[in-house]
Coordinates of N, CA and C in Angstrom, one line a residue:
Chain R
A1 N 142.0 88.5 93.4 CA 142.6 87.6 92.5 C 141.9 86.3 92.3
Q2 N 141.6 85.7 91.0 CA 141.1 84.4 91.3 C 142.2 83.6 91.5
S3 N 142.0 82.2 91.9 CA 143.1 81.2 92.0 C 142.3 79.9 91.9
V4 N 143.2 78.8 91.5 CA 142.5 77.5 91.3 C 143.6 76.4 91.7
S5 N 143.1 75.5 92.7 CA 143.8 74.7 93.3 C 143.5 73.2 93.0
Q6 N 144.4 72.4 92.5 CA 144.3 71.1 92.2 C 145.1 70.3 93.0
H7 N 144.3 69.3 93.8 CA 145.1 68.8 94.7 C 146.1 67.6 94.5
N8 N 145.9 66.8 93.5 CA 146.7 65.9 93.1 C 147.5 66.5 91.9
H9 N 148.8 65.9 91.9 CA 149.7 66.2 90.8 C 149.5 64.9 89.9
H10 N 149.6 63.9 90.2 CA 149.7 62.9 89.7 C 148.7 61.8 90.3
V11 N 148.0 61.3 89.3 CA 147.0 60.0 90.0 C 147.1 58.7 89.1
I12 N 147.3 57.5 89.7 CA 147.5 56.5 89.1 C 146.2 55.6 89.5
L13 N 145.6 54.9 88.5 CA 144.6 54.0 88.7 C 144.5 52.9 87.8
S14 N 144.0 51.8 88.6 CA 143.7 50.7 87.5 C 142.4 50.8 86.6
E15 N 142.1 50.2 85.4 CA 140.9 50.1 85.1 C 139.8 49.7 85.5
A16 N 138.9 50.6 85.6 CA 137.4 50.4 86.4 C 137.5 51.1 87.6
A17 N 138.4 51.5 88.1 CA 138.5 52.1 89.4 C 137.8 53.4 89.1
S18 N 137.2 54.1 90.4 CA 136.4 55.3 90.1 C 137.4 56.6 90.5
L19 N 137.1 57.7 89.9 CA 138.2 58.7 90.0 C 137.4 60.1 90.5
E20 N 138.1 60.7 91.2 CA 137.7 61.9 91.8 C 138.7 62.8 91.9
L21 N 139.0 63.8 90.9 CA 140.0 64.8 91.1 C 139.5 66.3 91.7
G22 N 140.2 66.7 92.7 CA 139.7 67.9 93.4 C 140.0 69.0 92.6
C23 N 139.4 70.1 93.0 CA 139.4 71.4 92.4 C 139.0 72.4 93.4
N24 N 139.7 73.3 93.9 CA 138.9 74.5 94.5 C 139.2 75.6 94.0
Y25 N 138.6 76.5 94.1 CA 138.8 77.9 93.6 C 138.7 79.1 94.8
S26 N 139.3 80.0 94.4 CA 138.7 81.5 95.2 C 138.7 82.4 94.2
Y27 N 137.5 83.1 94.6 CA 137.0 84.2 93.9 C 135.7 84.6 94.6
G28 N 135.5 85.9 94.8 CA 134.5 86.7 95.6 C 133.3 86.6 94.9
G29 N 133.0 86.6 93.5 CA 132.1 86.7 92.6 C 131.3 85.6 92.3
T30 N 130.4 85.7 91.2 CA 129.8 84.8 90.2 C 130.8 84.0 89.6
V31 N 131.0 82.7 89.2 CA 132.1 82.4 88.5 C 131.6 81.3 87.3
N32 N 132.0 81.2 86.4 CA 131.8 80.0 85.7 C 133.0 79.1 85.7
L33 N 132.8 77.9 85.7 CA 133.8 76.6 86.2 C 133.8 75.5 84.9
F34 N 134.9 75.2 84.6 CA 135.4 74.2 83.6 C 136.2 73.3 84.0
W35 N 136.1 72.1 83.2 CA 137.3 71.0 83.3 C 137.6 70.9 81.7
Y36 N 138.9 71.1 81.5 CA 139.6 70.7 80.4 C 140.6 69.4 80.3
V37 N 140.5 68.7 79.2 CA 141.4 67.4 79.3 C 142.5 67.5 78.3
Q38 N 143.6 67.2 78.0 CA 144.6 67.3 77.3 C 145.4 65.8 77.1
Y39 N 144.8 65.1 76.0 CA 145.4 63.9 75.9 C 146.7 63.8 75.2
P40 N 147.3 62.9 75.3 CA 149.0 63.1 75.1 C 148.9 63.5 73.4
G41 N 149.8 64.5 73.1 CA 150.0 65.1 71.9 C 148.7 65.8 71.2
Q42 N 147.5 66.3 71.9 CA 146.5 66.6 71.5 C 146.3 68.3 72.0
H43 N 145.1 68.7 71.6 CA 144.7 70.0 72.0 C 144.0 69.7 73.2
L44 N 144.0 71.0 73.9 CA 143.0 71.2 75.1 C 141.6 71.2 74.6
Q45 N 140.7 70.0 75.3 CA 139.4 70.2 74.9 C 138.6 70.2 76.1
L46 N 137.3 70.7 75.8 CA 136.5 70.7 77.1 C 135.9 69.8 77.5
L47 N 135.9 69.3 78.8 CA 135.3 68.2 79.1 C 133.9 68.5 79.8
L48 N 133.6 69.3 80.4 CA 132.4 70.4 80.9 C 132.2 71.4 81.4
K49 N 131.4 72.1 81.9 CA 131.4 73.6 82.2 C 130.2 73.6 83.0
Y50 N 130.3 74.7 84.1 CA 128.9 75.0 84.7 C 129.2 76.6 84.6
F51 N 127.9 76.8 84.4 CA 127.6 78.7 84.3 C 126.4 78.8 85.4
S52 N 125.5 78.0 85.6 CA 124.4 78.2 86.7 C 123.4 77.0 86.5
G53 N 122.6 77.0 87.3 CA 121.5 75.8 87.5 C 122.0 74.7 88.4
D54 N 121.5 73.5 87.9 CA 121.9 72.2 88.4 C 123.5 72.0 88.7
P55 N 123.6 72.0 89.8 CA 125.1 72.1 90.2 C 126.0 70.7 89.7
L56 N 125.1 69.7 89.4 CA 125.9 68.5 88.8 C 125.6 68.6 87.7
V57 N 127.0 68.6 86.9 CA 126.9 68.8 85.5 C 127.5 67.7 84.8
K58 N 126.8 67.1 83.8 CA 127.6 66.1 83.1 C 128.1 66.4 81.9
G59 N 129.4 65.9 81.5 CA 130.3 66.1 80.5 C 130.2 64.8 79.3
I60 N 131.5 65.3 78.5 CA 131.5 64.1 77.7 C 132.3 62.7 78.0
K61 N 132.1 61.6 77.4 CA 133.0 60.6 77.9 C 132.7 59.9 79.5
G62 N 131.4 60.0 80.0 CA 131.0 59.9 81.1 C 131.7 60.5 82.5
F63 N 132.0 61.6 82.2 CA 132.6 62.5 83.3 C 131.4 63.3 83.7
E64 N 131.5 63.7 85.1 CA 130.8 64.7 85.6 C 131.4 65.5 86.6
A65 N 130.9 66.6 87.1 CA 131.4 67.4 88.3 C 130.4 68.1 88.8
E66 N 130.7 68.4 90.4 CA 129.6 68.9 91.0 C 130.2 70.1 91.7
F67 N 129.5 71.1 91.4 CA 129.8 72.4 91.9 C 129.0 72.6 93.2
I68 N 130.0 72.7 94.5 CA 129.7 72.9 95.8 C 129.8 74.4 96.2
K69 N 129.1 75.2 96.2 CA 129.4 76.5 96.4 C 129.9 76.7 97.6
S70 N 129.4 76.2 98.8 CA 130.0 76.6 100.1 C 131.4 76.0 100.4
K71 N 131.7 75.2 99.4 CA 133.2 74.7 99.7 C 134.1 75.2 98.5
F72 N 133.5 76.0 97.5 CA 134.3 76.6 96.6 C 134.9 75.5 95.7
S73 N 134.4 74.5 95.6 CA 135.0 73.2 94.9 C 134.0 72.8 93.6
F74 N 134.7 72.4 92.6 CA 134.2 71.7 91.2 C 134.9 70.5 91.4
N75 N 134.5 69.6 92.0 CA 135.5 68.1 91.8 C 135.0 67.3 90.4
L76 N 136.0 66.6 89.7 CA 135.5 66.0 88.7 C 135.5 64.2 88.8
R77 N 134.4 63.8 88.6 CA 134.3 62.3 88.9 C 134.1 61.5 87.7
K78 N 134.4 60.4 87.5 CA 134.0 59.2 86.6 C 133.7 57.9 87.4
P79 N 132.8 57.4 87.4 CA 132.5 56.0 88.0 C 133.5 54.9 87.8
S80 N 134.2 54.8 86.6 CA 134.9 53.7 86.0 C 135.7 54.2 84.9
V81 N 137.0 54.2 85.2 CA 137.8 54.8 84.2 C 138.4 53.9 83.3
Q82 N 138.7 54.2 81.9 CA 139.4 53.3 81.0 C 140.6 53.8 80.7
W83 N 141.4 52.8 80.2 CA 142.9 53.2 80.0 C 142.7 54.6 79.0
S84 N 142.0 54.8 78.1 CA 142.0 55.8 77.2 C 141.7 57.0 77.8
D85 N 141.5 57.0 79.4 CA 141.3 58.3 80.0 C 142.7 58.6 80.2
T86 N 143.7 58.2 80.2 CA 145.2 58.8 80.4 C 145.3 60.1 80.0
A87 N 145.4 61.0 80.7 CA 145.7 62.3 80.2 C 146.1 63.5 81.3
E88 N 146.1 64.7 80.8 CA 146.1 65.6 81.9 C 144.9 66.2 82.0
Y89 N 144.5 66.6 83.3 CA 143.0 67.4 83.3 C 143.3 68.7 84.3
F90 N 142.6 69.7 83.6 CA 143.0 71.0 84.0 C 141.5 71.7 84.6
C91 N 141.2 72.1 85.7 CA 140.1 72.8 86.2 C 140.4 74.3 86.0
A92 N 139.5 75.1 85.6 CA 139.7 76.5 85.3 C 138.3 77.3 85.7
V93 N 138.6 78.5 86.0 CA 137.3 79.4 86.4 C 137.7 80.6 85.7
N94 N 136.4 81.2 85.4 CA 136.6 82.7 85.3 C 135.3 83.5 85.6
G95 N 135.8 84.7 86.2 CA 134.6 85.7 86.8 C 134.6 86.7 85.9
R96 N 135.3 86.7 84.9 CA 135.4 88.2 84.2 C 135.6 87.8 82.6
G97 N 134.7 87.0 82.2 CA 134.4 86.7 80.8 C 135.5 85.7 80.1
Y98 N 136.5 86.4 79.4 CA 137.7 85.4 78.8 C 138.8 85.2 79.6
Q99 N 139.1 85.8 80.8 CA 140.2 85.3 81.2 C 140.0 84.2 82.3
L100 N 140.4 83.0 81.7 CA 140.4 82.0 82.3 C 141.7 81.8 83.3
T101 N 141.5 81.2 84.7 CA 142.4 80.9 85.7 C 142.5 79.6 85.7
F102 N 143.5 78.7 85.4 CA 144.1 77.3 85.5 C 144.5 76.8 86.5
G103 N 144.3 75.8 87.2 CA 145.0 74.9 88.1 C 146.1 74.4 87.4
K104 N 147.2 73.9 88.5 CA 148.4 73.0 87.7 C 148.0 72.1 86.8
G105 N 146.9 71.5 86.9 CA 146.6 70.3 86.3 C 147.1 69.3 87.0
T106 N 146.2 67.7 86.8 CA 146.5 66.8 87.3 C 146.8 65.6 86.3
K107 N 148.0 64.8 86.4 CA 147.9 64.1 85.4 C 147.4 62.5 85.5
L108 N 146.7 62.0 85.0 CA 145.9 60.8 85.5 C 146.5 59.6 84.4
S109 N 147.3 58.5 85.1 CA 147.4 57.3 84.4 C 146.6 56.0 84.8
V110 N 146.1 55.6 83.6 CA 145.5 54.5 83.9 C 146.0 53.2 83.6
I111 N 146.1 52.2 84.6 CA 146.7 51.2 84.1 C 145.7 49.8 83.7
P112 N 146.0 49.4 82.4 CA 145.2 48.4 81.9 C 145.0 47.2 82.8
Chain V
N1 N 136.4 70.7 59.2 CA 136.2 71.6 60.3 C 137.4 71.7 61.3
A2 N 138.1 72.4 60.8 CA 139.6 72.4 61.5 C 139.3 73.2 62.9
G3 N 139.8 72.8 63.9 CA 140.0 73.6 65.2 C 141.1 74.6 65.1
V4 N 141.3 75.0 66.3 CA 142.3 75.9 66.5 C 143.7 75.6 65.8
M5 N 144.4 76.1 65.1 CA 145.6 75.4 64.5 C 147.0 76.4 65.0
Q6 N 147.9 75.5 65.7 CA 149.0 76.3 66.0 C 150.2 75.7 65.5
N7 N 151.3 76.4 65.1 CA 152.6 76.0 64.5 C 153.5 77.0 64.8
P8 N 154.9 76.5 65.1 CA 155.3 75.1 65.1 C 154.6 74.3 66.1
R9 N 154.7 73.1 66.4 CA 154.3 72.3 67.5 C 155.5 72.6 68.3
H10 N 156.6 72.3 67.7 CA 157.8 72.4 68.6 C 158.9 73.4 68.0
L11 N 159.4 74.1 68.7 CA 160.5 75.0 68.3 C 161.5 75.0 69.4
V12 N 162.9 75.1 68.7 CA 164.0 75.3 69.6 C 164.6 76.4 69.0
R13 N 164.9 77.0 70.1 CA 165.8 78.3 69.8 C 167.1 78.4 70.8
R14 N 168.1 79.2 70.4 CA 169.2 79.8 71.2 C 169.0 80.6 72.0
R15 N 169.6 80.9 73.2 CA 169.5 82.3 74.0 C 169.8 83.5 72.8
G16 N 169.0 84.4 73.0 CA 169.1 85.7 71.9 C 168.1 85.8 70.6
Q17 N 168.2 84.3 70.0 CA 167.1 84.5 69.2 C 165.8 84.9 69.3
E18 N 165.0 84.7 68.1 CA 163.7 85.5 68.2 C 162.8 83.8 67.9
A19 N 161.2 84.1 68.5 CA 160.6 82.9 68.5 C 159.4 83.4 67.7
R20 N 159.0 82.8 66.8 CA 157.7 83.4 66.2 C 156.6 82.1 66.3
L21 N 155.4 82.4 67.0 CA 154.5 81.3 67.4 C 153.1 81.6 66.4
R22 N 152.5 80.7 65.7 CA 151.4 81.0 64.8 C 150.1 80.6 65.5
C23 N 149.0 81.3 65.3 CA 147.8 80.6 65.5 C 146.6 80.9 64.7
S24 N 146.1 80.2 64.2 CA 144.9 80.2 63.1 C 143.7 80.1 64.0
P25 N 142.7 80.9 64.1 CA 141.5 80.5 65.0 C 140.5 79.6 64.3
M26 N 139.8 79.1 65.0 CA 138.6 78.3 64.5 C 137.9 79.0 63.2
K27 N 137.1 78.6 62.3 CA 136.4 79.1 61.2 C 135.5 79.8 62.1
G28 N 135.3 81.2 61.6 CA 134.1 81.9 62.3 C 134.6 82.5 63.8
H29 N 135.5 82.2 64.3 CA 136.2 83.0 65.5 C 136.9 84.1 65.4
S30 N 136.8 85.0 65.9 CA 137.2 86.4 65.5 C 138.1 86.9 66.8
H31 N 138.1 86.2 67.8 CA 138.8 86.6 69.1 C 140.0 85.4 69.3
V32 N 141.1 86.1 69.4 CA 142.2 85.0 69.6 C 142.7 85.3 71.2
Y33 N 143.1 84.5 71.9 CA 144.0 84.4 73.3 C 144.9 83.6 73.6
W34 N 145.9 84.1 73.9 CA 147.4 83.4 74.2 C 147.3 82.9 75.7
Y35 N 147.8 81.9 75.8 CA 148.1 81.3 77.3 C 149.5 80.7 77.3
R36 N 150.1 80.7 78.3 CA 151.5 80.2 78.7 C 151.5 79.2 79.8
Q37 N 152.0 78.0 79.2 CA 152.1 77.1 80.5 C 153.6 76.9 80.8
L38 N 154.1 77.1 82.0 CA 155.5 77.1 82.3 C 155.6 75.7 83.3
P39 N 156.7 75.3 83.1 CA 156.7 73.8 83.6 C 156.3 73.6 85.1
E40 N 155.4 72.5 85.0 CA 154.7 72.3 86.8 C 153.9 73.4 87.1
E41 N 153.3 74.3 86.1 CA 152.3 75.4 86.5 C 151.1 75.2 85.6
G42 N 149.9 76.0 85.8 CA 148.8 75.8 85.2 C 149.1 76.8 83.9
L43 N 148.0 76.8 83.1 CA 148.2 78.0 82.2 C 147.6 79.1 82.5
K44 N 148.2 80.2 82.0 CA 148.4 81.7 82.7 C 148.1 82.4 81.4
F45 N 147.2 83.3 81.5 CA 146.5 84.3 80.5 C 147.6 85.3 80.0
M46 N 148.0 85.4 78.8 CA 148.9 86.3 78.4 C 148.3 87.6 77.7
V47 N 147.3 87.3 76.7 CA 146.7 88.5 76.0 C 145.6 88.1 75.3
Y48 N 145.0 89.1 74.8 CA 143.3 88.7 74.2 C 143.4 89.6 73.1
L49 N 143.1 89.2 71.7 CA 143.3 90.2 70.6 C 142.1 89.7 69.8
Q50 N 141.5 90.9 69.0 CA 140.6 90.8 67.9 C 141.2 91.2 66.6
K51 N 140.8 91.1 65.6 CA 141.3 91.5 64.5 C 142.1 92.9 64.6
E52 N 143.3 93.2 64.4 CA 143.9 94.3 64.2 C 143.7 95.1 65.6
N53 N 143.6 94.3 66.5 CA 143.2 95.0 67.9 C 143.7 94.2 69.2
I54 N 144.5 94.9 70.0 CA 144.9 94.2 71.2 C 143.9 94.9 72.3
I55 N 143.0 93.6 73.1 CA 142.1 94.1 73.8 C 142.7 94.1 75.3
D56 N 143.4 93.0 75.5 CA 144.0 93.0 76.9 C 145.3 92.3 77.0
E57 N 146.1 93.1 77.4 CA 147.6 92.3 77.3 C 148.2 92.6 78.6
S58 N 147.4 92.5 79.8 CA 147.7 92.5 81.0 C 148.6 91.3 81.7
G59 N 148.6 90.3 80.8 CA 149.5 89.1 81.2 C 150.6 88.9 80.3
M60 N 150.9 90.0 79.7 CA 152.3 89.9 79.0 C 153.3 90.3 79.5
P61 N 154.4 89.9 79.5 CA 155.7 90.3 80.1 C 156.0 91.7 79.4
K62 N 156.4 92.6 80.3 CA 156.5 94.1 79.7 C 157.5 93.9 78.7
E63 N 158.6 93.2 78.6 CA 159.6 93.3 77.5 C 159.9 92.1 76.7
R64 N 160.0 92.4 75.6 CA 160.5 91.2 74.4 C 159.2 90.4 73.9
F65 N 158.0 90.4 74.5 CA 156.9 89.9 73.9 C 156.1 90.7 73.2
S66 N 155.6 90.3 72.0 CA 154.6 91.1 71.8 C 153.6 90.3 70.8
A67 N 152.3 90.6 70.5 CA 151.6 89.8 70.1 C 150.6 90.5 68.9
E68 N 150.3 90.0 67.8 CA 149.5 90.8 66.8 C 148.4 89.7 66.3
F69 N 147.4 90.4 65.6 CA 146.4 89.4 65.0 C 145.9 90.2 63.9
P70 N 146.6 90.3 62.6 CA 146.4 91.0 61.5 C 145.0 90.9 61.1
K71 N 144.7 91.6 59.9 CA 143.3 91.7 59.2 C 143.5 90.5 58.5
E72 N 144.5 90.1 57.8 CA 144.6 88.9 56.9 C 145.7 87.7 57.9
G73 N 145.6 86.7 57.7 CA 146.6 85.6 58.4 C 146.5 85.4 59.9
P74 N 147.1 84.5 60.2 CA 147.2 84.0 61.7 C 147.6 85.2 62.9
S75 N 147.3 84.8 64.1 CA 147.7 85.8 65.2 C 149.1 85.2 65.3
I76 N 149.9 86.1 65.8 CA 151.6 85.8 65.9 C 152.0 86.4 67.2
L77 N 152.4 85.3 68.2 CA 153.0 85.7 69.2 C 154.4 85.6 69.1
R78 N 155.0 86.9 69.3 CA 156.6 87.1 69.0 C 157.4 87.4 70.3
I79 N 158.5 86.3 70.5 CA 159.4 86.7 71.5 C 160.9 87.1 71.2
Q80 N 161.3 88.3 71.4 CA 162.6 88.5 71.0 C 163.5 88.1 72.0
Q81 N 164.8 87.9 71.6 CA 165.9 87.7 72.5 C 165.3 86.7 73.5
V82 N 165.3 85.5 73.1 CA 164.7 84.4 74.0 C 165.8 84.2 75.3
V83 N 165.0 83.9 76.3 CA 166.1 83.3 77.3 C 165.6 82.0 77.9
R84 N 166.5 81.2 78.7 CA 165.8 79.9 79.1 C 164.5 80.0 79.6
G85 N 164.1 80.9 80.5 CA 163.1 81.1 81.2 C 161.7 81.3 80.4
D86 N 162.0 81.4 79.0 CA 160.9 81.5 78.3 C 160.5 80.0 77.8
S87 N 161.3 79.1 78.1 CA 160.8 77.9 77.6 C 159.6 77.4 78.5
A88 N 158.5 76.9 77.3 CA 157.3 77.0 78.0 C 156.3 76.2 76.8
A89 N 155.1 75.7 77.2 CA 154.1 75.6 76.2 C 153.2 76.7 76.0
Y90 N 153.2 77.4 74.7 CA 152.3 78.4 74.5 C 151.1 78.0 73.9
F91 N 150.0 78.3 74.5 CA 148.6 78.0 73.8 C 147.8 78.8 73.3
C92 N 147.2 78.7 72.4 CA 146.4 79.7 71.7 C 144.9 79.2 71.9
A93 N 143.9 80.3 71.9 CA 142.3 79.7 72.4 C 141.8 80.7 71.2
S94 N 140.5 80.5 70.6 CA 139.9 81.3 70.1 C 138.2 81.1 70.3
S95 N 137.3 82.3 69.9 CA 136.0 82.2 70.5 C 135.5 83.0 69.6
P96 N 134.0 83.0 69.5 CA 133.2 84.1 68.6 C 133.2 85.1 69.6
P97 N 132.7 86.3 69.3 CA 132.6 87.3 70.0 C 131.6 87.1 71.5
A98 N 132.0 87.7 72.4 CA 130.9 87.7 73.8 C 130.8 86.0 74.2
A99 N 131.7 85.3 73.9 CA 131.5 83.8 74.3 C 132.2 83.6 75.6
N100 N 131.8 82.5 76.3 CA 132.4 82.5 77.7 C 133.1 81.1 77.3
V101 N 133.1 80.2 76.4 CA 133.8 79.0 76.1 C 135.1 79.3 75.3
L102 N 136.1 78.7 75.3 CA 137.2 79.0 74.4 C 137.5 77.7 74.0
T103 N 138.0 77.5 72.9 CA 138.5 76.4 71.7 C 140.0 76.6 71.9
F104 N 140.8 75.6 72.4 CA 142.0 75.5 72.5 C 142.6 74.8 71.3
G105 N 143.9 75.3 70.7 CA 144.8 74.5 70.1 C 145.5 73.6 70.9
A106 N 146.6 72.7 70.2 CA 147.4 71.9 70.7 C 148.7 72.4 71.6
G107 N 148.9 73.6 71.3 CA 150.0 74.2 72.1 C 151.4 74.3 71.0
S108 N 152.1 75.3 71.3 CA 153.4 75.4 70.7 C 154.6 75.3 71.8
R109 N 155.4 74.1 72.0 CA 156.4 74.1 72.9 C 157.6 74.6 72.6
L110 N 158.2 75.6 73.4 CA 159.3 76.3 72.9 C 160.3 75.8 73.7
T111 N 161.5 75.6 73.5 CA 162.8 75.2 74.1 C 163.7 76.0 73.8
V112 N 164.3 76.8 74.7 CA 165.6 77.5 74.5 C 166.8 77.0 75.1
L113 N 167.8 76.9 74.3 CA 168.9 76.2 74.5 C 169.9 77.1 75.4

């Protein structure tokens, strides 16, 4: 069975600080990897995805993630956060098409 | 260009009542998925539907929960005789056929008193 672990439940940063959110997954086969973000009161939206190819993936709003197969990790990074990045971030994996397995989410609070 | 529309956004029910959550997929999407997020948990897959057809309901609780996606109109997730443990956020997503990326709605938050 697939599982996803997000290490941090709540992260608090000052504006301009660098961000790294951890995500580890367990699955025996080929996976697709995703990061979704949910801004307060809004829908879940896709930040970035990895299917194959270059393991460093760039997404929207300056986010990127690196797939490290040997570590089963897909950490999300941003060099300099803004107050508007305050949101909840979800890592997800699928190995079987439509059935996404999500982590528990990480709440990010950015202090101006 | 409306995305996935869910309503109601918030629903309060007393124990024993019924809850109906609706989801209109994105234009051009024929596949609908329902996920549930319990407090302090990640989203968990419940059911996958195409028009008039349930493809995979392996994540649905065996009793009281049902889902449909009729030929016309939105997909509906129905919870009969709600209990406090049903309090959660219910997310709907949609996709075109054979797609690997889902588009999610904003969720419907059910509170059972």
